[in-house]
Short mmCIF file of C-alpha atoms and ligand atoms in Angstrom, two decimals:
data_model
loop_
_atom_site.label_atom_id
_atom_site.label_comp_id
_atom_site.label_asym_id
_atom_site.label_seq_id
_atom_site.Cartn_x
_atom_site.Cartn_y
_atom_site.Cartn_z
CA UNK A 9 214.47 6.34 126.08
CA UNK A 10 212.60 2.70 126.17
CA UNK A 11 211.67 1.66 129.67
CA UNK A 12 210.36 -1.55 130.43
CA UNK A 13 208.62 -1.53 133.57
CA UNK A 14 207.45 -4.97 135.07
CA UNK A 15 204.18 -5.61 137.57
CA UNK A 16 202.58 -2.58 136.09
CA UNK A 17 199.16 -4.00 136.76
CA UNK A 18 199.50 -3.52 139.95
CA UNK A 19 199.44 -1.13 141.98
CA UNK A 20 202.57 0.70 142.82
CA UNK A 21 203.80 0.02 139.00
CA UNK A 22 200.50 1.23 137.46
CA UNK A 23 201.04 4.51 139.56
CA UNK A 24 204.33 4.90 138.19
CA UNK A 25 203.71 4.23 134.49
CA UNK A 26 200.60 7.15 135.39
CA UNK A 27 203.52 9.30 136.83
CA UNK A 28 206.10 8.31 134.30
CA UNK A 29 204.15 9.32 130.97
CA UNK A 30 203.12 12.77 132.47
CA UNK A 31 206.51 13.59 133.41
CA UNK A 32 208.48 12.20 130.67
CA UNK A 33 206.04 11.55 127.70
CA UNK A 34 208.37 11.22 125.07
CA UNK A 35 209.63 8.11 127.26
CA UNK A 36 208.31 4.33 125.22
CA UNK A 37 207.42 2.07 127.65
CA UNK A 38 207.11 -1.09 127.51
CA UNK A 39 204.89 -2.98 130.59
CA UNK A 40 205.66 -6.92 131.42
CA UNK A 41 202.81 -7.77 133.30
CA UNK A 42 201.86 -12.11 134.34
CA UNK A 43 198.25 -10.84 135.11
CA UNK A 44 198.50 -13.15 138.54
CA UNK A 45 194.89 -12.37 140.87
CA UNK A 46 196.24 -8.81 142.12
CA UNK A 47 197.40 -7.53 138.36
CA UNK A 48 194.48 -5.59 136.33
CA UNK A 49 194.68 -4.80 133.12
CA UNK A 50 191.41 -2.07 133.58
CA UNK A 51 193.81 -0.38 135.80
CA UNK A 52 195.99 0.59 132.66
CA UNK A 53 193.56 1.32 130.25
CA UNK A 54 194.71 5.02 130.05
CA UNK A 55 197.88 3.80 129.79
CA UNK A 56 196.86 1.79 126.71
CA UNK A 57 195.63 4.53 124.45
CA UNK A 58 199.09 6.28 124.17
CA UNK A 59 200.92 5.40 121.48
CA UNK A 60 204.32 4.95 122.86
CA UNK A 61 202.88 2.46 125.37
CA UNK A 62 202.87 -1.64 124.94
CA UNK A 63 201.64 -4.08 127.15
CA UNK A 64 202.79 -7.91 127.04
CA UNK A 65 201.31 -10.39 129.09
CA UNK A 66 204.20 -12.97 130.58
CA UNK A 67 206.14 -14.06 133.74
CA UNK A 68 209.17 -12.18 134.53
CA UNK A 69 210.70 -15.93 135.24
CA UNK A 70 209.72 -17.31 132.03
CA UNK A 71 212.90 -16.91 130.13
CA UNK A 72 211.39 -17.66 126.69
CA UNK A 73 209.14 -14.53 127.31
CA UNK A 74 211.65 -12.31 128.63
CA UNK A 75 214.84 -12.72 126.33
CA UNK A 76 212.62 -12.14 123.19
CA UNK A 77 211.15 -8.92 124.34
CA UNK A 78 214.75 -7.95 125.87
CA UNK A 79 215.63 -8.87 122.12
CA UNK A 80 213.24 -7.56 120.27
CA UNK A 81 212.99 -4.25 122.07
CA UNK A 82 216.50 -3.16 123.13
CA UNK A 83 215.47 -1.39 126.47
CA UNK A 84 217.26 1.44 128.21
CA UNK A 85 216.33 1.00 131.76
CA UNK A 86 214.14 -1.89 133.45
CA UNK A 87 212.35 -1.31 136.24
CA UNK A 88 211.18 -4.02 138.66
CA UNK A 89 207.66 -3.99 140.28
CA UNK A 90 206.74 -7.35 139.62
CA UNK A 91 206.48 -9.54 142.67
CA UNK A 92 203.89 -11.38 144.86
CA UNK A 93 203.84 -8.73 147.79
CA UNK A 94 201.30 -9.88 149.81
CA UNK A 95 202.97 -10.78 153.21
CA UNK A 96 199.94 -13.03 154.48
CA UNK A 97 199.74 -14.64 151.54
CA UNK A 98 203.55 -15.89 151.86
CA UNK A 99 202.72 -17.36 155.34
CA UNK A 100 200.31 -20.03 153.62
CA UNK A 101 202.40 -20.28 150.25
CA UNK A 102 205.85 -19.70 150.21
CA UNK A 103 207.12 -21.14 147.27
CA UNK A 104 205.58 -18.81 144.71
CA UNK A 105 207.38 -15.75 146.51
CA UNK A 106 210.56 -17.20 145.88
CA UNK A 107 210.03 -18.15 142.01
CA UNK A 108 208.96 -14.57 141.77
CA UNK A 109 210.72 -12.48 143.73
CA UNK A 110 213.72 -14.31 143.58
CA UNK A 111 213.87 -16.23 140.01
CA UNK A 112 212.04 -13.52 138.37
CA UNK A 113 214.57 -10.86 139.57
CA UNK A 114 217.29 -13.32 138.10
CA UNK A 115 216.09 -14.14 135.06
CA UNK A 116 215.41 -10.05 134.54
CA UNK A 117 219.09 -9.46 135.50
CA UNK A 118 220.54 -12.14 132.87
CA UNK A 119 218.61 -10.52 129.83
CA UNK A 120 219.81 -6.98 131.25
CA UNK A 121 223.14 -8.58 130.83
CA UNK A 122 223.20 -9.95 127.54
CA UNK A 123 221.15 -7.37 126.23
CA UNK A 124 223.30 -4.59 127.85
CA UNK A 125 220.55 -1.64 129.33
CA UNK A 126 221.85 0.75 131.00
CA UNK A 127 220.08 0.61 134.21
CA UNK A 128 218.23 -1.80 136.18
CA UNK A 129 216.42 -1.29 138.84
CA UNK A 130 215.13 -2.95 141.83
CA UNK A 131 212.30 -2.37 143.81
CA UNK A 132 212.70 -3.27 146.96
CA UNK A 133 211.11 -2.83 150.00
CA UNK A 134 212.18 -1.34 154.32
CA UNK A 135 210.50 -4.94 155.50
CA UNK A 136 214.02 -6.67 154.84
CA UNK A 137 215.46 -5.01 157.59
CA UNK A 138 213.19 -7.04 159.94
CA UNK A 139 211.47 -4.84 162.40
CA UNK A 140 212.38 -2.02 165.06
CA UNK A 141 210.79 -2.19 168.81
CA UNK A 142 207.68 -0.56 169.24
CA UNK A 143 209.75 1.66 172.89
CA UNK A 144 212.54 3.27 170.82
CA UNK A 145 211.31 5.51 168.64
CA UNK A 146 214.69 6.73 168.27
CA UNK A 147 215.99 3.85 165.89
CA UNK A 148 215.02 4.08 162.35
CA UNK A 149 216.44 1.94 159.27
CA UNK A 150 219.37 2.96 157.74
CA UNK A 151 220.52 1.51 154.23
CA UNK A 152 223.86 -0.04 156.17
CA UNK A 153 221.37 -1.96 158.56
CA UNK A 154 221.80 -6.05 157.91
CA UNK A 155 218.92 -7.64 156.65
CA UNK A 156 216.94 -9.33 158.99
CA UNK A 157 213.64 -10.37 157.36
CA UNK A 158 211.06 -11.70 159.17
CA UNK A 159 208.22 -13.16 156.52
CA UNK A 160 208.57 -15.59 153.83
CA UNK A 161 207.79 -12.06 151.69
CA UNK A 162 210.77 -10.12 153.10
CA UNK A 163 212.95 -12.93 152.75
CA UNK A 164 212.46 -13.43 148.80
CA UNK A 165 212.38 -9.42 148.17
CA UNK A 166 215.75 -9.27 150.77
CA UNK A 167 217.49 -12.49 148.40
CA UNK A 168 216.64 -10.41 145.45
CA UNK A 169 218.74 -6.89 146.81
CA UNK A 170 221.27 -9.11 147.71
CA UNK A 171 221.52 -11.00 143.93
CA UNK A 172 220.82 -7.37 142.48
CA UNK A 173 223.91 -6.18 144.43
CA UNK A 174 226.03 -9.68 143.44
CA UNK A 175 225.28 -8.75 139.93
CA UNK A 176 226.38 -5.76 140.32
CA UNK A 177 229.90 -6.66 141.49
CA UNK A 178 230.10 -9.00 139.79
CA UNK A 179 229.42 -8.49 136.30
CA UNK A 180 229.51 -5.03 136.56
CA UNK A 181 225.14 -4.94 135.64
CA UNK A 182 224.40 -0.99 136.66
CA UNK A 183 221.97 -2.23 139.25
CA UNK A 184 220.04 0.46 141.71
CA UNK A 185 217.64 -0.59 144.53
CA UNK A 186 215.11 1.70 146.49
CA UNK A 187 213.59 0.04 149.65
CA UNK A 188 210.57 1.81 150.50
CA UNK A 189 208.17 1.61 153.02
CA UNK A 190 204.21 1.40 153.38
CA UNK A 191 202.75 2.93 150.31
CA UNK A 192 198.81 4.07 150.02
CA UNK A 193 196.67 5.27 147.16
CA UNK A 194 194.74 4.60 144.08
CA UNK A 195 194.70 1.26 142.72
CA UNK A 196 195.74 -0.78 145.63
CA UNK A 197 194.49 -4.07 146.12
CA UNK A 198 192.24 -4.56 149.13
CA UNK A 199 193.83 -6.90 150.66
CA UNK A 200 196.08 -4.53 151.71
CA UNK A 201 195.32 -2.50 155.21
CA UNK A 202 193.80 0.56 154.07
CA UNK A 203 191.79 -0.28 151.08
CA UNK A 204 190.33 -3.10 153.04
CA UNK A 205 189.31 -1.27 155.88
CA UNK A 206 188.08 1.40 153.17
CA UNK A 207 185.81 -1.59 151.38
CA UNK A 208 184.67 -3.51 154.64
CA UNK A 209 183.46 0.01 156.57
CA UNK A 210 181.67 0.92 153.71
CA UNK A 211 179.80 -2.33 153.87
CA UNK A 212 179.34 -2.11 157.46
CA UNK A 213 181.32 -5.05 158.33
CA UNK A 214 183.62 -5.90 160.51
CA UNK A 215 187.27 -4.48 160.22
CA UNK A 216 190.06 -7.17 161.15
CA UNK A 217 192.43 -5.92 163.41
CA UNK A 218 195.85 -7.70 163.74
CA UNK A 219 196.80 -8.34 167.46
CA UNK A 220 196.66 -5.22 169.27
CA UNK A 221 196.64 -2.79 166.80
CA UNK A 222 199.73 -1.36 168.43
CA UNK A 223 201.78 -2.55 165.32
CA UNK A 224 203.79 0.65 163.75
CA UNK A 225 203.74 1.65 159.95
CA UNK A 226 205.58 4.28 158.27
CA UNK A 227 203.11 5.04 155.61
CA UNK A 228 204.34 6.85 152.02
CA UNK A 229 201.69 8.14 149.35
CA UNK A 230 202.35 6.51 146.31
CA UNK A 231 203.12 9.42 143.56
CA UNK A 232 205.74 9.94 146.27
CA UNK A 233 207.36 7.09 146.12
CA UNK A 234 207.22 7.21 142.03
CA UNK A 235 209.05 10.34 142.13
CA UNK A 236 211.49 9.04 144.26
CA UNK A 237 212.25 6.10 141.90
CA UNK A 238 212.08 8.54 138.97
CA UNK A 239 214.80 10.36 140.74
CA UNK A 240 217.12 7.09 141.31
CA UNK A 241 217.13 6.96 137.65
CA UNK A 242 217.38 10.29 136.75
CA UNK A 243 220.19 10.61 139.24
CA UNK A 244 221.66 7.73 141.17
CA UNK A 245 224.57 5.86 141.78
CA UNK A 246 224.82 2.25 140.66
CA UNK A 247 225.38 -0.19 143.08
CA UNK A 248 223.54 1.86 146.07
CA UNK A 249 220.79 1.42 147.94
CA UNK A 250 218.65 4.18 148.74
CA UNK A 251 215.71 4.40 151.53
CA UNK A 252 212.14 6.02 150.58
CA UNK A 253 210.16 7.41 152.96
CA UNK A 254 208.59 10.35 154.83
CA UNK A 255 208.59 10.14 158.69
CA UNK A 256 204.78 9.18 158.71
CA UNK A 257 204.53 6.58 161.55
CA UNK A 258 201.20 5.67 162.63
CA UNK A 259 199.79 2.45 164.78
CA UNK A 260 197.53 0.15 162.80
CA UNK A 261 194.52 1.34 165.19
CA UNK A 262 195.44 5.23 164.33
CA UNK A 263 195.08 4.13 160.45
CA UNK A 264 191.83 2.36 160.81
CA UNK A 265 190.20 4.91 163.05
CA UNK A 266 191.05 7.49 160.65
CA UNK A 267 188.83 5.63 158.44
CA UNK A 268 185.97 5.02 160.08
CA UNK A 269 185.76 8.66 161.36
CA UNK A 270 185.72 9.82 157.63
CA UNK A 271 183.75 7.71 156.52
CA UNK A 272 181.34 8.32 159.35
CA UNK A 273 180.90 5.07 160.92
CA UNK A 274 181.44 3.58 163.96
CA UNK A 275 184.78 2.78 165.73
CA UNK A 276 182.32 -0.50 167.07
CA UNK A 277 183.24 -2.47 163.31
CA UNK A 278 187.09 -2.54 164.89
CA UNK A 279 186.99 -6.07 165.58
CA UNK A 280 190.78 -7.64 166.78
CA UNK A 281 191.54 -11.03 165.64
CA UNK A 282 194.31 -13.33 166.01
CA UNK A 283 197.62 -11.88 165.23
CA UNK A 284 199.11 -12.55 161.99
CA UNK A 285 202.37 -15.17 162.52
CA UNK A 286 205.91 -13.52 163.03
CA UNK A 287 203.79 -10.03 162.92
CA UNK A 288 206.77 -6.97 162.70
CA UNK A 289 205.94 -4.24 165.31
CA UNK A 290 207.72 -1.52 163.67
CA UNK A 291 208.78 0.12 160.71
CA UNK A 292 210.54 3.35 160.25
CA UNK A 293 212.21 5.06 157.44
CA UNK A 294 215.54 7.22 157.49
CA UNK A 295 215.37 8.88 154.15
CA UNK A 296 218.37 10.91 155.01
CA UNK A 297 220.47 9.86 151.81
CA UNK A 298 217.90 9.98 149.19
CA UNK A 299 216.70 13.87 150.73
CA UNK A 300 221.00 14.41 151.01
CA UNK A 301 222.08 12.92 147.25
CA UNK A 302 219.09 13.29 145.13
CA UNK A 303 216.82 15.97 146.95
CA UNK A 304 213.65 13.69 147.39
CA UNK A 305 211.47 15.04 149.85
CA UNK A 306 207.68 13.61 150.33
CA UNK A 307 204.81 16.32 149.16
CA UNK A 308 201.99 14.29 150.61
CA UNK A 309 201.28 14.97 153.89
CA UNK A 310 199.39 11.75 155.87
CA UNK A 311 196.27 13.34 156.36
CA UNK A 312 195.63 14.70 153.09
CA UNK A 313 197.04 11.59 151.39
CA UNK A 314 194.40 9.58 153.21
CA UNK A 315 191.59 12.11 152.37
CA UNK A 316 192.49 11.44 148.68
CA UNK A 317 192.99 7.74 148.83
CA UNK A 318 189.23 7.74 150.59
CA UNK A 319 187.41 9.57 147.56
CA UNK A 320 189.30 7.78 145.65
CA UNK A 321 188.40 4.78 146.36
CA UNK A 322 184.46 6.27 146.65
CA UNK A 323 184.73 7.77 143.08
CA UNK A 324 185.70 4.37 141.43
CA UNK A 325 183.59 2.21 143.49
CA UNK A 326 183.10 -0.24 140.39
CA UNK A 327 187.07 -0.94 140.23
CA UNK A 328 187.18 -2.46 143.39
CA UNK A 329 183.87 -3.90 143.95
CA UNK A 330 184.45 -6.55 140.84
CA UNK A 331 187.64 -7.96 142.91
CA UNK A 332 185.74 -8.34 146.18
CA UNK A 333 182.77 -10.03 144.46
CA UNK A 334 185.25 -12.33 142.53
CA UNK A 335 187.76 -14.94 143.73
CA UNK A 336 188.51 -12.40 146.54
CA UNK A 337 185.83 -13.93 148.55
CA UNK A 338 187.23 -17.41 148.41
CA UNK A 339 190.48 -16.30 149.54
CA UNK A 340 189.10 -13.76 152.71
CA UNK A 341 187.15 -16.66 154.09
CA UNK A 342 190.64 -18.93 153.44
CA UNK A 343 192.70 -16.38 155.47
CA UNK A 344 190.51 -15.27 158.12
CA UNK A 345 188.13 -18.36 158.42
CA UNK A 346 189.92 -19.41 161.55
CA UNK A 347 191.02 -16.35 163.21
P1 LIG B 14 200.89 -5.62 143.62
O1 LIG B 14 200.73 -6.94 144.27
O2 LIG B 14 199.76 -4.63 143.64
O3 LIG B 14 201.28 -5.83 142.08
C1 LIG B 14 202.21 -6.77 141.65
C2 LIG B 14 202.10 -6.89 140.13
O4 LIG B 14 203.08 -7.85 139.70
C3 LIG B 14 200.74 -7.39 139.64
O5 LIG B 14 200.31 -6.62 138.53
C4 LIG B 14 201.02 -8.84 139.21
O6 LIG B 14 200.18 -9.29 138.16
C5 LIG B 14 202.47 -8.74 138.78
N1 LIG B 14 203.19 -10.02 138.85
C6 LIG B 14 203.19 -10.90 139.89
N2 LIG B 14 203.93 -11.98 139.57
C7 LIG B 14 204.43 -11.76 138.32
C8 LIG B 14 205.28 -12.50 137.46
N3 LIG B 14 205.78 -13.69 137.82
N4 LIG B 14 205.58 -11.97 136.26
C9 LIG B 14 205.07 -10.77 135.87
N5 LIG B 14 204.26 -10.04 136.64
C10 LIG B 14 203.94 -10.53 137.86
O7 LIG B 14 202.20 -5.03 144.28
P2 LIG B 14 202.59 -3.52 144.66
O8 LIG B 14 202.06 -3.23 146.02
O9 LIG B 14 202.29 -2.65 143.52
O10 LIG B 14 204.16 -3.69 144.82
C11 LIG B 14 205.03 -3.50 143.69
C12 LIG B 14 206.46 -3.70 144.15
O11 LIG B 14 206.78 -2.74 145.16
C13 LIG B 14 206.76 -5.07 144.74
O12 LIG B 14 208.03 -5.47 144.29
C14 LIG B 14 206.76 -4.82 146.24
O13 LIG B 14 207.61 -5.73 146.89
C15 LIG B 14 207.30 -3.41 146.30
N6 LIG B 14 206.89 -2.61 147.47
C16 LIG B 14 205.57 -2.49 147.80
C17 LIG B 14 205.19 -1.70 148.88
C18 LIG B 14 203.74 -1.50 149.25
O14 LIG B 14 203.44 -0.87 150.26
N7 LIG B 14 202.77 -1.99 148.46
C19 LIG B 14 206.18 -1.04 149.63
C20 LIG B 14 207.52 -1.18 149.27
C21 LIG B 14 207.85 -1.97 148.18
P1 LIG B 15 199.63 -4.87 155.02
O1 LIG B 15 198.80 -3.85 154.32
O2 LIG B 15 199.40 -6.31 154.72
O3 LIG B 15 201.15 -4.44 154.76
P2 LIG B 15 202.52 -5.03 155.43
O4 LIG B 15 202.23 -6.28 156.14
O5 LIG B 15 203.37 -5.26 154.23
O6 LIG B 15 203.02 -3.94 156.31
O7 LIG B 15 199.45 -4.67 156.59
C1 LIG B 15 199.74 -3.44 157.22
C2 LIG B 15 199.58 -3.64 158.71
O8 LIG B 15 198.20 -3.87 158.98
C3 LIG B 15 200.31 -4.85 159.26
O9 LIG B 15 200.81 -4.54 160.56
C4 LIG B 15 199.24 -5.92 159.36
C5 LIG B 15 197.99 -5.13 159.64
N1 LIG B 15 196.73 -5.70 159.11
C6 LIG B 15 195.63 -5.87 159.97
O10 LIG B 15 195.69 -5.56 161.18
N2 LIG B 15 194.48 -6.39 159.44
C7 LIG B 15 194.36 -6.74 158.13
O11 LIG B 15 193.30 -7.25 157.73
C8 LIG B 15 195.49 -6.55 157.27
C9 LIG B 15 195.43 -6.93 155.81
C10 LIG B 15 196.66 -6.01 157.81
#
């Protein structure tokens, strides 16, 4: 089996190559990987010393990268991670989302054409059904639910499902998608909620709060969500679309209070700033069909998860602390300069 998995720098695919060569070692994969500001190669290192592991640096829309190594290496499966996925980053800068997200995802799909694999799949994500309101906790997404994206983020991830599923009828390309939502663990950026509340509390500065903090996520521990994907391969149908997560709901507020209590610090670094544009109060998962058809359940329950993700992110202080003292700065004082 030779899997080429794409954004494995980051931090979802990173987890998954991790997950991926314990469970299935005799597996070659192959990682595509542009290197953009959120993609670190130190991440993979581990990675790197197996010898059934390659990593190429290149843009997934950079056609005379991709057909080459489609070429050269005659995958089985392809797995998409790769993706700007940083929803206040596509509310200053669309345009790279959509060469990305979208592009990318095409250009991906046209070598898995001509070069026949037998899977491809798409990571997608629950923020292209738009948002649920915050006083019916009833309503949760459901993979039949239009798409209704409400960031410039959503919208490029939501145009690539839809050309993953075109492609699919189509041309007949064995396309699978998995939509999941909030993930959390090691190796996430911080500029992501938790492991920038997680950096800025152990520096004693203040944490910026959204809005209200009233603002609903449905938050999924990363090996989790891994498993789930390793699942759609093992075991899904192509063509369908299939819903990860784990009934975790939690306010923004409850998240970053969690926190500060284990970290032992004060609830007094909750600062709230201005709300971020076209904010989406709610998400919430149905995982119904992936728990019914493949048997995914989540193993990670929220609060040890977090407890995890914490030492985690205490035990490898040096990972993160060379991206905050690096371009990160320029780009915090960018996005929250004016708030
Ligand atoms: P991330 O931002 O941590 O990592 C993205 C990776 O993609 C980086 O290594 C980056 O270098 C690479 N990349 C970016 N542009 C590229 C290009 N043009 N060519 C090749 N590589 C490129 O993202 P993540 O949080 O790990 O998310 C991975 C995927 O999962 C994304 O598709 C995202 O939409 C989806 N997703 C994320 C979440 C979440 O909570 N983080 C939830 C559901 C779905
Ligand atoms: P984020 O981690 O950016 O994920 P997403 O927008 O894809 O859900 O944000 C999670 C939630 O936390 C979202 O409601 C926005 C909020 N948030 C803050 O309140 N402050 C922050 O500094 C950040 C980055 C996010």
């Amino acid at each position: 089996m030779k899997m080429l998995v794409t954004g494995a720098a980051g931090f979802i695919g990173s987890n998954f190559v991790f997950y991926m060569q314990e469970e299935h070692p005799d597996y070659d994969i192959v990682v595509l990987d542009a290197l953009t500001y959120c993609g670190n190669l130190e991440t993979l290192k581990p990675a790197l010393k197996k010898k059934n592991f390659r990593f190429v640096k290149g843009d997934i829309a950079d056609r005379d990268v991709v057909f080459p190594l489609f070429r050269e290496e005659k995958f089985d499966v392809v797995v998409n991670f790769a993706a700007e996925s940083h929803v206040d980053r596509s509310i200053e800068d669309p345009g790279i989302f959509l060469k990305t997200n979208i592009l990318g995802t095409q250009v991906l799909m046209d070598a898995a054409r001509e070069y026949q694999v037998s899977r491809f799949h798409q990571v997608g994500t629950d923020e292209v059904y738009g948002d649920l309101p915050l006083d019916r906790p009833d309503l949760f997404f459901t993979e039949d639910m239009p798409i209704t994206a409400s960031s410039p983020y959503s919208a490029s991830k939501a145009s690539a499902d839809l050309l993953a599923l075109a492609y699919h009828r189509t041309y007949g390309l064995p396309v699978t998608i998995s939509r999941c939502s909030n993930n959390y663990g090691p190796y996430q950026f911080p500029e992501k909620l938790i492991p920038l509340m997680i950096a800025r509390a152990l520096d004693d500065k203040d944490l910026p709060v959204y809005g209200t903090g009233e603002n609903v996520r449905d938050w999924l521990y990363v090996k989790d969500h891994c498993r789930a994907i390793d699942r759609i391969l093992q075991d899904g149908e192509v063509g369908q679309v299939y819903n990860i997560g784990g009934h975790n709901e939690r306010t923004n507020l409850q998240v970053v209070k969690t926190i500060l209590h284990q970290l032992g610090k004060p609830e007094s670094l909750i600062t709230f700033v201005g709300d971020r544009k076209g904010h989406d109060l709610r998400y919430a998962i149905d995982p119904t069909k992936i728990h019914d058809q493949l048997g995914w359940l989540p193993t990670t329950a929220f609060d040890d998860g977090i407890r995890q993700t914490i030492d985690w992110y205490l035990e490898n202080k040096a990972w993160w602390e060379r991206i905050i003292s690096g371009e990160y700065q320029q780009y915090y004082k960018e996005m929250y300069g004016n708030r």
